[in-house]
Coordinates of N, CA and C in Angstrom, one line a residue:
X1 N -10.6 36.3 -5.5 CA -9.5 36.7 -4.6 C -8.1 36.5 -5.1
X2 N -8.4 35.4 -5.9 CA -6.7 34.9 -6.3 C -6.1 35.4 -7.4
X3 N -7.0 36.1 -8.2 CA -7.0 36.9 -9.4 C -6.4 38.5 -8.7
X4 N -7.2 39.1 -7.4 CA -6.8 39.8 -7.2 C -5.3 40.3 -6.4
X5 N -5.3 39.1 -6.0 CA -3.9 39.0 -6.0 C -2.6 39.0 -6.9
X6 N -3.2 38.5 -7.7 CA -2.1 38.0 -8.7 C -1.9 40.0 -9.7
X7 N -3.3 40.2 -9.2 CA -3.2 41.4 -10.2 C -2.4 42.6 -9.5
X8 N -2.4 42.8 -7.8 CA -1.5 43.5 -7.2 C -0.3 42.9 -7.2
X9 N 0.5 41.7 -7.5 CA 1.5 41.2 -7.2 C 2.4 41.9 -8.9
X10 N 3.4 41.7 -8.6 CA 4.4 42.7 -9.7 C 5.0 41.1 -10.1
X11 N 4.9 41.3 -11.7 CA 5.4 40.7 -12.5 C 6.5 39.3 -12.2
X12 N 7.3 40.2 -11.5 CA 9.0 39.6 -11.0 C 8.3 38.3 -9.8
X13 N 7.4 39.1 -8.9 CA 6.6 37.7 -7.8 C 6.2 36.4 -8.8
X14 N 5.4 37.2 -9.7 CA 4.4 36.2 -10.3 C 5.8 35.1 -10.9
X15 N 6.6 35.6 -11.7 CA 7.4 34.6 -12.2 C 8.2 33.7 -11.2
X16 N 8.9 34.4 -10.0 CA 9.4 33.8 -9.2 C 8.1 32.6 -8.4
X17 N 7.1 32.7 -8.6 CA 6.0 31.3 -8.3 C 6.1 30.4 -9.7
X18 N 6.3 30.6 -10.4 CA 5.8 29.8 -11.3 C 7.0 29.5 -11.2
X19 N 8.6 29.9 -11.3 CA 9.9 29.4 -11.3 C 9.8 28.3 -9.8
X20 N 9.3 28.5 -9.0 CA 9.6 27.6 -8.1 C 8.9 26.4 -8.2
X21 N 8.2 26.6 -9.1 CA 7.3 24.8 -9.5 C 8.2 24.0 -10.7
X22 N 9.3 24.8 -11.2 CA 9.8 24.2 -11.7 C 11.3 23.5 -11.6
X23 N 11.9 22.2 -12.4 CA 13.1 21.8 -12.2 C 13.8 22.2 -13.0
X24 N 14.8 22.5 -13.3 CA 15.7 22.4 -14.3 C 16.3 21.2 -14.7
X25 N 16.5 20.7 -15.7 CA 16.9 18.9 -16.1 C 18.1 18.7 -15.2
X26 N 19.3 20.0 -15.5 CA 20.1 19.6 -14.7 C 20.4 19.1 -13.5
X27 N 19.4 19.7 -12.6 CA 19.6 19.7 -11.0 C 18.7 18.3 -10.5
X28 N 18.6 17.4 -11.4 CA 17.2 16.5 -11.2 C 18.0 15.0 -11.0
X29 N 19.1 14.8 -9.5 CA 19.2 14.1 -9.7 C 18.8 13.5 -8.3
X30 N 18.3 11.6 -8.3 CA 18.1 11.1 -7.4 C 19.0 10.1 -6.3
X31 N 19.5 10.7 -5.7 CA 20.2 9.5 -5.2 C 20.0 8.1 -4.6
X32 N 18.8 8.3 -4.3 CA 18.2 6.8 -3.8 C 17.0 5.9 -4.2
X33 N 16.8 6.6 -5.4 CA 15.8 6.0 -6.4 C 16.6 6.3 -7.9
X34 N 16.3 5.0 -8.9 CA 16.8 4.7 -10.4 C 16.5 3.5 -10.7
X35 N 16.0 3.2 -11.7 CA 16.2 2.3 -12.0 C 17.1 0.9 -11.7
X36 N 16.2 -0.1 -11.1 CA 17.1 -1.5 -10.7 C 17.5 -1.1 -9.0
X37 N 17.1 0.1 -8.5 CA 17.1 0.1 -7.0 C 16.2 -0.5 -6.4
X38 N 16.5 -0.8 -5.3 CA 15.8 -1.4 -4.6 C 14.6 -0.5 -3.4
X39 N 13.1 0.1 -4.0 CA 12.4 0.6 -3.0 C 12.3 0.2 -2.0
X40 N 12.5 -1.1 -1.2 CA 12.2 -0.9 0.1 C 13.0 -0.7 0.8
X41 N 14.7 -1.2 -0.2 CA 16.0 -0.8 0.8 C 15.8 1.0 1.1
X42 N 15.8 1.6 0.2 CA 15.9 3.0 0.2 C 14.8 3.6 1.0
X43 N 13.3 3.2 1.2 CA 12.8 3.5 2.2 C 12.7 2.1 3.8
X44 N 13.9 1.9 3.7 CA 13.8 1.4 5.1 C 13.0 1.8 6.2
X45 N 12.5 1.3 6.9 CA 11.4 1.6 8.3 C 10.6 2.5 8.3
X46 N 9.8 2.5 7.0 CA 9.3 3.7 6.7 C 8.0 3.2 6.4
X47 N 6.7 3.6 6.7 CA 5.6 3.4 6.6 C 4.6 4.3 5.9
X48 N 3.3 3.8 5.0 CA 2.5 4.5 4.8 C 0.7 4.4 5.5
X49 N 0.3 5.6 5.3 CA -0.8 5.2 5.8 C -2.4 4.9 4.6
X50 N -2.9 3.8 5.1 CA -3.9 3.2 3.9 C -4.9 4.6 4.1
X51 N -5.5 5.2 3.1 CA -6.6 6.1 3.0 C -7.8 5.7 3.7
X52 N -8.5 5.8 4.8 CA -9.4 5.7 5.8 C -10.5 6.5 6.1
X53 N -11.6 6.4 6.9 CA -11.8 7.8 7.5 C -11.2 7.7 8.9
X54 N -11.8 8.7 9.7 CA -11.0 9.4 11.3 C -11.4 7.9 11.9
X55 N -12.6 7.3 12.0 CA -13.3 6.2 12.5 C -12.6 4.9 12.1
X56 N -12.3 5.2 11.2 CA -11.3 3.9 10.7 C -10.2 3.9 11.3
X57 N -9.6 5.1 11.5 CA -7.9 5.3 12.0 C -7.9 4.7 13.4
X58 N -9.3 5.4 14.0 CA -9.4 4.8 15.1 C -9.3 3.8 15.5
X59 N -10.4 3.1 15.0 CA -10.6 1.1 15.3 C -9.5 0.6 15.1
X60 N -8.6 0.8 14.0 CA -7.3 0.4 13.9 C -6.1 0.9 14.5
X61 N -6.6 1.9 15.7 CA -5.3 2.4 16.3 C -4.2 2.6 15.8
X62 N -5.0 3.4 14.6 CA -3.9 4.5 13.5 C -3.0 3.6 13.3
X63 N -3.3 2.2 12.6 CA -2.2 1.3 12.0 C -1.8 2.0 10.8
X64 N -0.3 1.5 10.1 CA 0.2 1.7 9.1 C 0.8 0.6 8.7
X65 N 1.0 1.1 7.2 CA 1.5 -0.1 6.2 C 3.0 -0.2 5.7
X66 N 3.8 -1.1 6.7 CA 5.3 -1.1 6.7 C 5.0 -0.9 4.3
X67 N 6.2 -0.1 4.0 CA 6.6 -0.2 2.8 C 6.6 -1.5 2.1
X68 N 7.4 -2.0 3.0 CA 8.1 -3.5 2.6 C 6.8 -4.4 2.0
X69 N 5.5 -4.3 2.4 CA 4.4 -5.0 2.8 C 3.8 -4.7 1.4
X70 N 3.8 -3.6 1.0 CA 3.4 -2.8 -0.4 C 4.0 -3.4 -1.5
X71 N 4.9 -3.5 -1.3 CA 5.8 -4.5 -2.8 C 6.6 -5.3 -2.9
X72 N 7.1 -6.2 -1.7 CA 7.6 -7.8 -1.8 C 6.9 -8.7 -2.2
X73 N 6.8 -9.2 -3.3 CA 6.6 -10.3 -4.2 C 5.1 -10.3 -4.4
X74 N 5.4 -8.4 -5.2 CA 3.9 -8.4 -5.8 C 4.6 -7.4 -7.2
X75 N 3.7 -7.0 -8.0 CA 4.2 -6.2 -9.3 C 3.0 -5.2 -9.0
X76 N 3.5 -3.7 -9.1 CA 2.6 -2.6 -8.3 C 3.1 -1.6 -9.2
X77 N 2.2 -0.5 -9.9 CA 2.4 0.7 -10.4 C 2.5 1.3 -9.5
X78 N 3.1 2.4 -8.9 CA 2.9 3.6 -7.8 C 3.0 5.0 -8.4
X79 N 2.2 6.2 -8.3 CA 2.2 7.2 -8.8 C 2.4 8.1 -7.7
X80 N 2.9 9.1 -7.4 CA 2.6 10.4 -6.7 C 3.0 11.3 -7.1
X81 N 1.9 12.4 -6.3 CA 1.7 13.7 -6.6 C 1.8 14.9 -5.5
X82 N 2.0 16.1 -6.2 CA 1.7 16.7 -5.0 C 1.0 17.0 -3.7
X83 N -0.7 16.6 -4.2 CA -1.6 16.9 -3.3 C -2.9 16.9 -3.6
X84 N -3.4 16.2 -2.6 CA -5.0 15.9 -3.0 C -5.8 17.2 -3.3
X85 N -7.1 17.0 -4.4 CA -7.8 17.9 -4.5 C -7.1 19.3 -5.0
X86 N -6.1 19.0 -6.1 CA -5.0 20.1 -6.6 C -5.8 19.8 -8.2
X87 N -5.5 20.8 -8.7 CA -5.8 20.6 -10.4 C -5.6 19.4 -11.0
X88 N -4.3 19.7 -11.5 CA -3.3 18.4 -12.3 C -3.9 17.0 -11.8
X89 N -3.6 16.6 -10.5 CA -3.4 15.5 -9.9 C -5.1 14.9 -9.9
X90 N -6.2 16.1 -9.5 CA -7.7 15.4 -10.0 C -8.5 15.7 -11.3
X91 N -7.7 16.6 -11.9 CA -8.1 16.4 -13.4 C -7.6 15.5 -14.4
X92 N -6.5 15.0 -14.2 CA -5.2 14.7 -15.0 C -4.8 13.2 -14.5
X93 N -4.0 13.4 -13.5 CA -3.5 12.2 -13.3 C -3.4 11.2 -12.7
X94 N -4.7 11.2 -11.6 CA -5.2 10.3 -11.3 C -6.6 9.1 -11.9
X95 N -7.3 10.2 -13.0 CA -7.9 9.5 -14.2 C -7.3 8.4 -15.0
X96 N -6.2 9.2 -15.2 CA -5.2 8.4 -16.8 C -4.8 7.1 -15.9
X97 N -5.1 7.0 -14.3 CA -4.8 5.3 -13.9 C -6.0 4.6 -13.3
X98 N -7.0 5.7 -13.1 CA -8.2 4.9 -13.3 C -8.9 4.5 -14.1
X99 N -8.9 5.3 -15.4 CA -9.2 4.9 -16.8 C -8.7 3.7 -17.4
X100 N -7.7 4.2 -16.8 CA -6.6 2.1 -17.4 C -6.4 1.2 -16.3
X101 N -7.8 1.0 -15.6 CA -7.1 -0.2 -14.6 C -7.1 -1.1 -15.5
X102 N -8.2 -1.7 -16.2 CA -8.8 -2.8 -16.8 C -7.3 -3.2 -17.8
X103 N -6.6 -2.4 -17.8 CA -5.2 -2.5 -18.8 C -4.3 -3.0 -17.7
X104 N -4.1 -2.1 -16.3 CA -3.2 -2.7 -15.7 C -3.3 -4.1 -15.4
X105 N -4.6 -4.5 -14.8 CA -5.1 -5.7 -14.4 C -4.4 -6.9 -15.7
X106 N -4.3 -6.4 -16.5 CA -4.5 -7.5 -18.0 C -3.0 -7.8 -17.8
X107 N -2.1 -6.8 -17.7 CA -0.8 -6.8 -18.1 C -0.1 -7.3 -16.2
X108 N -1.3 -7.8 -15.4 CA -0.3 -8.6 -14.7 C -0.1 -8.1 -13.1
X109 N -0.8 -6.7 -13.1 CA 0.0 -5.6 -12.2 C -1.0 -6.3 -10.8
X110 N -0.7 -6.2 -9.5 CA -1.2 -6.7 -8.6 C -2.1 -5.4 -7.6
X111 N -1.5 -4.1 -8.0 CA -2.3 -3.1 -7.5 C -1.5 -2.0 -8.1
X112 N -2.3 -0.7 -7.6 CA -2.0 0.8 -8.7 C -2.3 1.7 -7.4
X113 N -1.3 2.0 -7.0 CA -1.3 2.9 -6.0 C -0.9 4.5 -5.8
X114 N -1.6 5.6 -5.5 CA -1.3 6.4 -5.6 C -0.8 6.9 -4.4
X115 N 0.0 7.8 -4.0 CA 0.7 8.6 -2.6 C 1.3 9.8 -3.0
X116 N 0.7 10.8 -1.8 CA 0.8 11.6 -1.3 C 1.3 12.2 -0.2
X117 N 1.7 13.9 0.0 CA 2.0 14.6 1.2 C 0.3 15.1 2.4
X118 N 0.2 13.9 2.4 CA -1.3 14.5 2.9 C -1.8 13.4 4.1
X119 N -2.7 13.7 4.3 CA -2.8 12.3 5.9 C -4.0 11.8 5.1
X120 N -4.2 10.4 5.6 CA -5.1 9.2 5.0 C -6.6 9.7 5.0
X121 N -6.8 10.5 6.0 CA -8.5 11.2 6.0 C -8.5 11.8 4.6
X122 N -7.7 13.0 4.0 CA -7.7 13.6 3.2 C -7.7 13.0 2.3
X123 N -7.2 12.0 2.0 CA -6.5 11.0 0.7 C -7.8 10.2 0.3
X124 N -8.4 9.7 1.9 CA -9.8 9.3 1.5 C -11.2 9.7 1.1
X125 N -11.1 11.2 1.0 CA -11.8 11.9 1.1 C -11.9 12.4 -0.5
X126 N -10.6 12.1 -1.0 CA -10.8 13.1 -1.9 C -10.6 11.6 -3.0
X127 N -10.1 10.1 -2.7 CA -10.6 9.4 -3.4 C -12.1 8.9 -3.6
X128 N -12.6 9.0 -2.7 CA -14.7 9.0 -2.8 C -14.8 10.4 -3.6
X129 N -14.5 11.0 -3.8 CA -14.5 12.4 -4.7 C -14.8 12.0 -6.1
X130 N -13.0 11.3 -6.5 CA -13.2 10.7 -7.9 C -13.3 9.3 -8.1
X131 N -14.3 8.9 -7.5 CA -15.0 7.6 -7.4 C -13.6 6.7 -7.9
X132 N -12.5 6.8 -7.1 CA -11.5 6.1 -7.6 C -11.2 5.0 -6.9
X133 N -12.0 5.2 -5.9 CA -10.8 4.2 -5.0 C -11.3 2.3 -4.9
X134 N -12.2 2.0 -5.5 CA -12.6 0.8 -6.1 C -11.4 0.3 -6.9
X135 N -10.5 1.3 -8.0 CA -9.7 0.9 -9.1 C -8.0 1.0 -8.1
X136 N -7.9 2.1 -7.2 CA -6.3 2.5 -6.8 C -6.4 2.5 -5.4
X137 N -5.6 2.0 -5.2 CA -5.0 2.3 -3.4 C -4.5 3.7 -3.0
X138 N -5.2 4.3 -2.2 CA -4.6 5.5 -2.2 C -3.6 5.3 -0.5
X139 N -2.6 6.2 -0.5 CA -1.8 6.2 0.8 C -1.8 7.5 0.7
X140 N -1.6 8.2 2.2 CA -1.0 9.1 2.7 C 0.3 9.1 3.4
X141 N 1.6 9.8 2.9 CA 2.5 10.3 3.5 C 2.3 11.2 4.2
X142 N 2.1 11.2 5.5 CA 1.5 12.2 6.3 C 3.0 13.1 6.8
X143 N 4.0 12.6 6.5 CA 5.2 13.2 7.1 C 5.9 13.6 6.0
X144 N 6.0 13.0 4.8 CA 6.9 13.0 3.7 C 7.9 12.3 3.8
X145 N 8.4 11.5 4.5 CA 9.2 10.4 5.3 C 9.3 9.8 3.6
X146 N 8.3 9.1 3.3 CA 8.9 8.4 2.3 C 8.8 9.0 1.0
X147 N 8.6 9.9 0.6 CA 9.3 10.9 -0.2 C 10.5 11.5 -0.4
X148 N 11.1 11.9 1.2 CA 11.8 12.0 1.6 C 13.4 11.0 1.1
X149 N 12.8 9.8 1.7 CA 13.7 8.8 1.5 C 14.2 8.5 0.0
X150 N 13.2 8.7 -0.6 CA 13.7 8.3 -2.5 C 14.3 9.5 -2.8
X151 N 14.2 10.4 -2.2 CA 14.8 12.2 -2.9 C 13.8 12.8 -3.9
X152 N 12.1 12.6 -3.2 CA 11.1 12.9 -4.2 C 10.6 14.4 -3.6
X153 N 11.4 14.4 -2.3 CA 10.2 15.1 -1.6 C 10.6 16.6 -3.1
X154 N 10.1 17.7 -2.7 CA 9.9 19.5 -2.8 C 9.0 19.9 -2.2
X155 N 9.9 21.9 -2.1 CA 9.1 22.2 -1.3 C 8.4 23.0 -2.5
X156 N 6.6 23.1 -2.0 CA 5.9 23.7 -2.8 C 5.5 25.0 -2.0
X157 N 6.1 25.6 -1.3 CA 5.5 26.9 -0.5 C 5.4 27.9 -1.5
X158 N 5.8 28.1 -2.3 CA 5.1 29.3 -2.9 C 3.3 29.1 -3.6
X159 N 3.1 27.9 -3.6 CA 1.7 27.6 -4.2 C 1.3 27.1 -2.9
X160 N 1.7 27.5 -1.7 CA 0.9 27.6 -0.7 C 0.6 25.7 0.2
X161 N 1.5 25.4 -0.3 CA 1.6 24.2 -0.5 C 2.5 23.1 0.8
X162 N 3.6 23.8 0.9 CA 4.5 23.5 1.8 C 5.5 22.6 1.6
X163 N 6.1 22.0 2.4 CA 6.8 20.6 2.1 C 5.7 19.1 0.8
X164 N 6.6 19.2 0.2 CA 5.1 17.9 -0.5 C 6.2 17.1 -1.5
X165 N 6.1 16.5 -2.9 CA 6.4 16.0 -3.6 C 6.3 16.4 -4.8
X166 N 7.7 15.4 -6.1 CA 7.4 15.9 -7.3 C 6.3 14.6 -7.7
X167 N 6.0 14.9 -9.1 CA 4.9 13.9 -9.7 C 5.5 13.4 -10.7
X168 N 5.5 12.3 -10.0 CA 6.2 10.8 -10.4 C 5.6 9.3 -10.4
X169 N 5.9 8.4 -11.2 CA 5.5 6.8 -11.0 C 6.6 6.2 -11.5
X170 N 6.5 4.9 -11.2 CA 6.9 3.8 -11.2 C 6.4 2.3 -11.2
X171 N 7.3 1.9 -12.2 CA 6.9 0.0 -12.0 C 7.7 -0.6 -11.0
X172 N 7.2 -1.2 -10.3 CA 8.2 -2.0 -9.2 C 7.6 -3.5 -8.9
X173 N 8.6 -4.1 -9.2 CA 8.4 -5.8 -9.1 C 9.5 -6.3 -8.2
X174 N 8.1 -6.6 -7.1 CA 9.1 -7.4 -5.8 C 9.6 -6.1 -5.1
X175 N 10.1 -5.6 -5.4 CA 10.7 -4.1 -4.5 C 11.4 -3.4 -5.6
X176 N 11.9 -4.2 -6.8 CA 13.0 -3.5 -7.4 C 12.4 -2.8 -8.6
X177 N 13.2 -1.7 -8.7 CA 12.6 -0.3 -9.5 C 12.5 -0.9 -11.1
X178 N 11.4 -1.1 -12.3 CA 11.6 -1.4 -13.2 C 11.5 -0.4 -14.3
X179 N 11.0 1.1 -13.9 CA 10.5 1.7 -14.9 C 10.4 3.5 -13.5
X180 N 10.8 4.3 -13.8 CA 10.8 5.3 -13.3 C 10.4 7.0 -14.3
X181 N 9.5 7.6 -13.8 CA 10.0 8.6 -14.6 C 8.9 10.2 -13.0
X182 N 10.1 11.1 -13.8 CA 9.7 12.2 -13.0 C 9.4 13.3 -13.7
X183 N 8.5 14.1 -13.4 CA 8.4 15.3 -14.1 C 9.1 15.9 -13.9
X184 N 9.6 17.1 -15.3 CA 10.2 18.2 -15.0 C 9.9 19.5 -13.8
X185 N 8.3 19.2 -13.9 CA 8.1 20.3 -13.3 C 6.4 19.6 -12.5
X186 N 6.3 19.7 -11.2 CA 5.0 19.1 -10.9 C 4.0 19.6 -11.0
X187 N 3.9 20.8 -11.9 CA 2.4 21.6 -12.0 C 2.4 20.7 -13.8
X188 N 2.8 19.9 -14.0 CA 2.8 19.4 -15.7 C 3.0 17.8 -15.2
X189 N 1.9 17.6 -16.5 CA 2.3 16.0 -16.8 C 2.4 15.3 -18.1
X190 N 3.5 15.0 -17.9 CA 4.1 14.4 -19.5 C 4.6 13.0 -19.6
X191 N 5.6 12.4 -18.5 CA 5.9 11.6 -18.9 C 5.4 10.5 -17.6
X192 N 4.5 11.0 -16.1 CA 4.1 10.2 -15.1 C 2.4 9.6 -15.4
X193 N 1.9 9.9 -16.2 CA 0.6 9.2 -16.7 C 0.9 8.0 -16.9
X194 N -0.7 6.8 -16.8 CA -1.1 5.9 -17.1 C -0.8 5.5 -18.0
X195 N -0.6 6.6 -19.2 CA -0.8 5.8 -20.4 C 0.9 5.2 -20.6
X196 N 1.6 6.2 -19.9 CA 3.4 6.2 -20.7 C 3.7 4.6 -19.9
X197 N 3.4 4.3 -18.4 CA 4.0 3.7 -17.6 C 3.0 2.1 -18.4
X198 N 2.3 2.4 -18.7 CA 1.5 1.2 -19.1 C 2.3 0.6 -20.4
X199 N 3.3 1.3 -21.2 CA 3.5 1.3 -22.0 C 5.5 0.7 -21.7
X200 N 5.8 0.5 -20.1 CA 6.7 0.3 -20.0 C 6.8 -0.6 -18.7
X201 N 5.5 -1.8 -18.6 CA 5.3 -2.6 -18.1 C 5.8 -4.1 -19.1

């Protein structure tokens, strides 16, 4: 069906989707995330939700995980991506940090978290998928709230996608940003993998 689409759609559409997954370097700046900021100042009052199922949400009367709680006076990789069950993010780059826990662990890291534009059922659903969630904590931004807040969020509506994020990680020790990097473009990963950020711990 998506082939048949693509094959009625006229050249100029097709490019105008693939232009909209991309940044230009110039336009790529953040205001509330860089290096030496401080993540929990920048997402103030902002919460994520731990990956669950519905039954879990429930017993715990859909608790969530103030930010603050996630990285004061711990050392945490955090990765996010656009969206669960997407190409990139379960072929790609959520491997390259479960392949290398046994690395993170060694170099000190206290947990390896991944987050998303997606609610905690999905996030959990699709971590039992890639038998990951033994190695990473997964969270759902069910709002984009804290996406929002660092200047991560985009909108992905042309890939059908909607409001979501770019694909990005970070080292953060205690709260403060030690290592950042963002893709140019979130259908690509070059410099938010396991291997680069492991290498700037």
């Amino acid at each position: 069906m998506a082939s048949l689409i693509l094959k009625r759609s006229s050249p100029y559409a097709i490019r105008s989707v693939i232009d909209s997954l991309r940044i230009p370097t110039s336009s790529r700046a953040y205001a509330s995330v860089a290096v030496g900021s401080d993540i929990v100042s920048a997402a103030q009052d902002v919460s994520l939700q731990k990956a669950r199922t519905w039954d879990e949400g429930v017993s715990s009367n859909f608790a969530t995980t103030p930010v603050k709680d996630i990285f004061k006076g711990k050392k945490v990789v955090i990765f996010g991506l656009p969206g669960a069950y997407t190409g990139v993010c379960s072929n790609q780059h959520v491997p390259s940090y479960k392949n290398n826990i046994d690395k993170f662990k060694a170099k000190g890291i206290d947990s390896v978290i991944c987050v998303a534009v997606n609610d905690p059922y999905v996030m959990n659903g699709w971590a039992e998928k890639l038998q990951a969630k033994d190695a990473i904590e997964f969270y759902g931004d069910f709002d984009g709230s804290f996406h929002k807040s660092l200047d991560l969020g985009k909108d992905l509506s042309a890939a059908l996608l909607g409001p979501r994020s770019e694909r990005w990680s970070a080292y953060v020790e205690d709260g403060r940003i030690k290592a950042l990097n963002v893709e140019e473009a979130p259908s690509k990963m070059k410099v938010s993998g396991g291997d680069v950020i492991l290498g700037q711990i």
